[in-house]
Each structure stands twice: as C-alpha cells, then as structure tokens.
mmCIF file of C-alpha atoms in Angstrom:
data_model
loop_
_atom_site.group_PDB
_atom_site.id
_atom_site.type_symbol
_atom_site.label_atom_id
_atom_site.label_comp_id
_atom_site.label_asym_id
_atom_site.label_seq_id
_atom_site.Cartn_x
_atom_site.Cartn_y
_atom_site.Cartn_z
ATOM 1 C CA UNK E 30 78.222 -28.685 43.752
ATOM 2 C CA UNK E 31 80.022 -29.260 47.058
ATOM 3 C CA UNK E 32 80.134 -32.632 48.754
ATOM 4 C CA UNK E 33 80.908 -33.339 52.399
ATOM 5 C CA UNK E 34 82.492 -36.360 54.080
ATOM 6 C CA UNK E 35 82.257 -36.472 57.860
ATOM 7 C CA UNK E 36 84.425 -38.719 60.045
ATOM 8 C CA UNK E 37 85.806 -39.211 63.521
ATOM 9 C CA UNK E 38 82.712 -40.185 65.471
ATOM 10 C CA UNK E 39 82.582 -43.000 67.981
ATOM 11 C CA UNK E 40 81.617 -44.125 71.450
ATOM 12 C CA UNK E 41 82.838 -41.993 74.336
ATOM 13 C CA UNK E 42 82.058 -41.911 78.044
ATOM 14 C CA UNK E 43 80.309 -38.933 79.636
ATOM 15 C CA UNK E 44 82.835 -36.201 80.346
ATOM 16 C CA UNK E 45 85.069 -37.385 77.523
ATOM 17 C CA UNK E 46 86.267 -35.651 74.375
ATOM 18 C CA UNK E 47 86.109 -36.287 70.658
ATOM 19 C CA UNK E 48 87.127 -34.397 67.529
ATOM 20 C CA UNK E 49 85.164 -34.878 64.346
ATOM 21 C CA UNK E 50 86.129 -33.715 60.869
ATOM 22 C CA UNK E 51 84.418 -32.780 57.642
ATOM 23 C CA UNK E 52 86.217 -32.645 54.321
ATOM 24 C CA UNK E 53 84.556 -30.629 51.556
ATOM 25 C CA UNK E 54 85.129 -30.925 47.844
ATOM 26 C CA UNK E 55 85.749 -27.880 45.676
ATOM 27 C CA UNK E 56 87.826 -24.712 45.878
ATOM 28 C CA UNK E 57 84.716 -22.751 46.824
ATOM 29 C CA UNK E 58 85.214 -24.014 50.413
ATOM 30 C CA UNK E 59 87.476 -21.092 51.293
ATOM 31 C CA UNK E 60 84.670 -18.551 50.795
ATOM 32 C CA UNK E 61 81.952 -20.572 52.482
ATOM 33 C CA UNK E 62 80.721 -20.150 56.025
ATOM 34 C CA UNK E 63 80.439 -23.655 57.451
ATOM 35 C CA UNK E 64 78.397 -25.273 60.186
ATOM 36 C CA UNK E 65 78.021 -28.441 62.175
ATOM 37 C CA UNK E 66 74.577 -29.895 62.751
ATOM 38 C CA UNK E 67 73.352 -32.888 64.699
ATOM 39 C CA UNK E 68 70.282 -35.069 64.613
ATOM 40 C CA UNK E 69 69.297 -37.296 67.499
ATOM 41 C CA UNK E 70 66.823 -40.166 67.070
ATOM 42 C CA UNK E 71 63.276 -38.859 66.789
ATOM 43 C CA UNK E 72 64.399 -35.237 66.733
ATOM 44 C CA UNK E 73 64.900 -32.609 64.059
ATOM 45 C CA UNK E 74 68.336 -31.683 62.813
ATOM 46 C CA UNK E 75 69.768 -28.737 64.761
ATOM 47 C CA UNK E 76 72.654 -26.394 64.103
ATOM 48 C CA UNK E 77 75.227 -26.559 66.910
ATOM 49 C CA UNK E 78 78.107 -24.413 65.649
ATOM 50 C CA UNK E 79 79.081 -22.281 62.685
ATOM 51 C CA UNK E 80 82.217 -20.547 61.490
ATOM 52 C CA UNK E 81 82.543 -17.720 58.995
ATOM 53 C CA UNK E 82 84.927 -17.801 56.045
ATOM 54 C CA UNK E 83 87.176 -15.591 58.173
ATOM 55 C CA UNK E 84 87.138 -17.954 61.141
ATOM 56 C CA UNK E 85 84.617 -16.286 63.469
ATOM 57 C CA UNK E 86 82.671 -18.938 65.398
ATOM 58 C CA UNK E 87 79.166 -19.062 66.808
ATOM 59 C CA UNK E 88 77.624 -21.703 69.037
ATOM 60 C CA UNK E 89 74.254 -22.938 70.160
ATOM 61 C CA UNK E 90 73.708 -22.325 73.850
ATOM 62 C CA UNK E 91 73.590 -26.079 74.485
ATOM 63 C CA UNK E 92 77.247 -26.504 73.459
ATOM 64 C CA UNK E 93 78.737 -23.086 74.253
ATOM 65 C CA UNK E 94 81.909 -23.485 76.309
ATOM 66 C CA UNK E 95 82.211 -27.212 75.535
ATOM 67 C CA UNK E 96 82.531 -27.389 71.732
ATOM 68 C CA UNK E 97 85.018 -25.582 69.490
ATOM 69 C CA UNK E 98 84.615 -25.241 65.744
ATOM 70 C CA UNK E 99 87.637 -24.547 63.553
ATOM 71 C CA UNK E 100 88.644 -24.771 59.917
ATOM 72 C CA UNK E 101 91.715 -25.422 57.802
ATOM 73 C CA UNK E 102 91.166 -23.898 54.371
ATOM 74 C CA UNK E 103 94.331 -25.494 52.983
ATOM 75 C CA UNK E 104 92.775 -28.891 53.693
ATOM 76 C CA UNK E 105 89.157 -27.986 52.861
ATOM 77 C CA UNK E 106 88.327 -29.249 56.342
ATOM 78 C CA UNK E 107 86.176 -28.070 59.228
ATOM 79 C CA UNK E 108 86.545 -29.585 62.690
ATOM 80 C CA UNK E 109 84.447 -29.835 65.813
ATOM 81 C CA UNK E 110 86.294 -30.414 69.068
ATOM 82 C CA UNK E 111 83.807 -31.690 71.637
ATOM 83 C CA UNK E 112 84.730 -31.682 75.334
ATOM 84 C CA UNK E 113 82.784 -32.502 78.481
ATOM 85 C CA UNK E 114 80.451 -34.641 76.426
ATOM 86 C CA UNK E 115 77.022 -35.493 77.794
ATOM 87 C CA UNK E 116 74.608 -38.309 76.907
ATOM 88 C CA UNK E 117 72.335 -35.709 75.308
ATOM 89 C CA UNK E 118 75.094 -34.961 72.779
ATOM 90 C CA UNK E 119 74.456 -38.385 71.262
ATOM 91 C CA UNK E 120 73.476 -37.866 67.625
ATOM 92 C CA UNK E 121 74.592 -38.149 64.032
ATOM 93 C CA UNK E 122 76.701 -35.086 63.242
ATOM 94 C CA UNK E 123 76.700 -33.456 59.812
ATOM 95 C CA UNK E 124 78.416 -30.477 58.219
ATOM 96 C CA UNK E 125 77.029 -28.069 55.644
ATOM 97 C CA UNK E 126 76.749 -24.332 55.185
ATOM 98 C CA UNK E 127 74.637 -22.452 57.782
ATOM 99 C CA UNK E 128 71.801 -22.373 55.250
ATOM 100 C CA UNK E 129 72.133 -26.064 54.388
ATOM 101 C CA UNK E 130 72.817 -25.136 50.787
ATOM 102 C CA UNK E 131 74.279 -28.426 49.614
ATOM 103 C CA UNK E 132 73.437 -32.106 49.733
ATOM 104 C CA UNK E 133 73.944 -33.754 53.099
ATOM 105 C CA UNK E 134 76.727 -36.237 53.649
ATOM 106 C CA UNK E 135 76.369 -39.510 55.510
ATOM 107 C CA UNK E 136 77.242 -37.933 58.838
ATOM 108 C CA UNK E 137 79.268 -39.423 61.674
ATOM 109 C CA UNK E 138 77.706 -41.090 64.717
ATOM 110 C CA UNK E 139 78.665 -39.781 68.151
ATOM 111 C CA UNK E 140 77.467 -41.841 71.096
ATOM 112 C CA UNK E 141 78.023 -40.682 74.666
ATOM 113 C CA UNK E 142 77.373 -43.481 77.088
ATOM 114 C CA UNK E 143 78.917 -45.274 80.025
#
C-alpha cells in the first residue's frame, strides 16, 4: 500500500504562484505514474496534471501553460508549481496515480482570493 501526504497549500492572490508537494511512502514510487487532482466545493474531483515514471507530463486544458508537474524519485516526491493562479483554481489538491489506485490523503487547500 502507498500513502500520500500533501502539503504547501495556502492563500494566494490572483496572479500569484504556489508550489505544492506530495510525499509518497514506499519504494514502488519510482515506477508509478503520478497525478495531481483537485476538488472544489460542490464539484467532483478532477485530474489536473499527470507525470509518467519517466517524467513526461500531461495537463488538463484548464491549467496548461500555467501549472508544471515534476517529480524527484530520490525523495519520493511529486510537485505542482502553479503560476498565474485564478480564483477558479481554488480547491483541495490531492495526489495519487492517474487511476486513483491508492487511498486518498488529506489533501492541501489552495485558496486564490484577493
């Protein structure tokens, strides 16, 4: 079983930047594709970015060009750099595999507001 701990969220003004992190337990991390999801109040969880075990990223159209996903296999960590943040990016952000194969962590709250 793999467990995830997300961190780094906070309150940021529109147009600002934030980097969030997810640390995964287990040596299996290095062979896993990973993804970031978000869930806004009253909405379903959506996948916003994914990265293959080899480091190839993919993005939802809503964040393409603004968000960057990366990973550090030595630290069992996946990151999401978020730039040009908008109020509609406000959500709880979670990491998991692209198929959501493991239990969800507690997430990290990102609030974009002036």
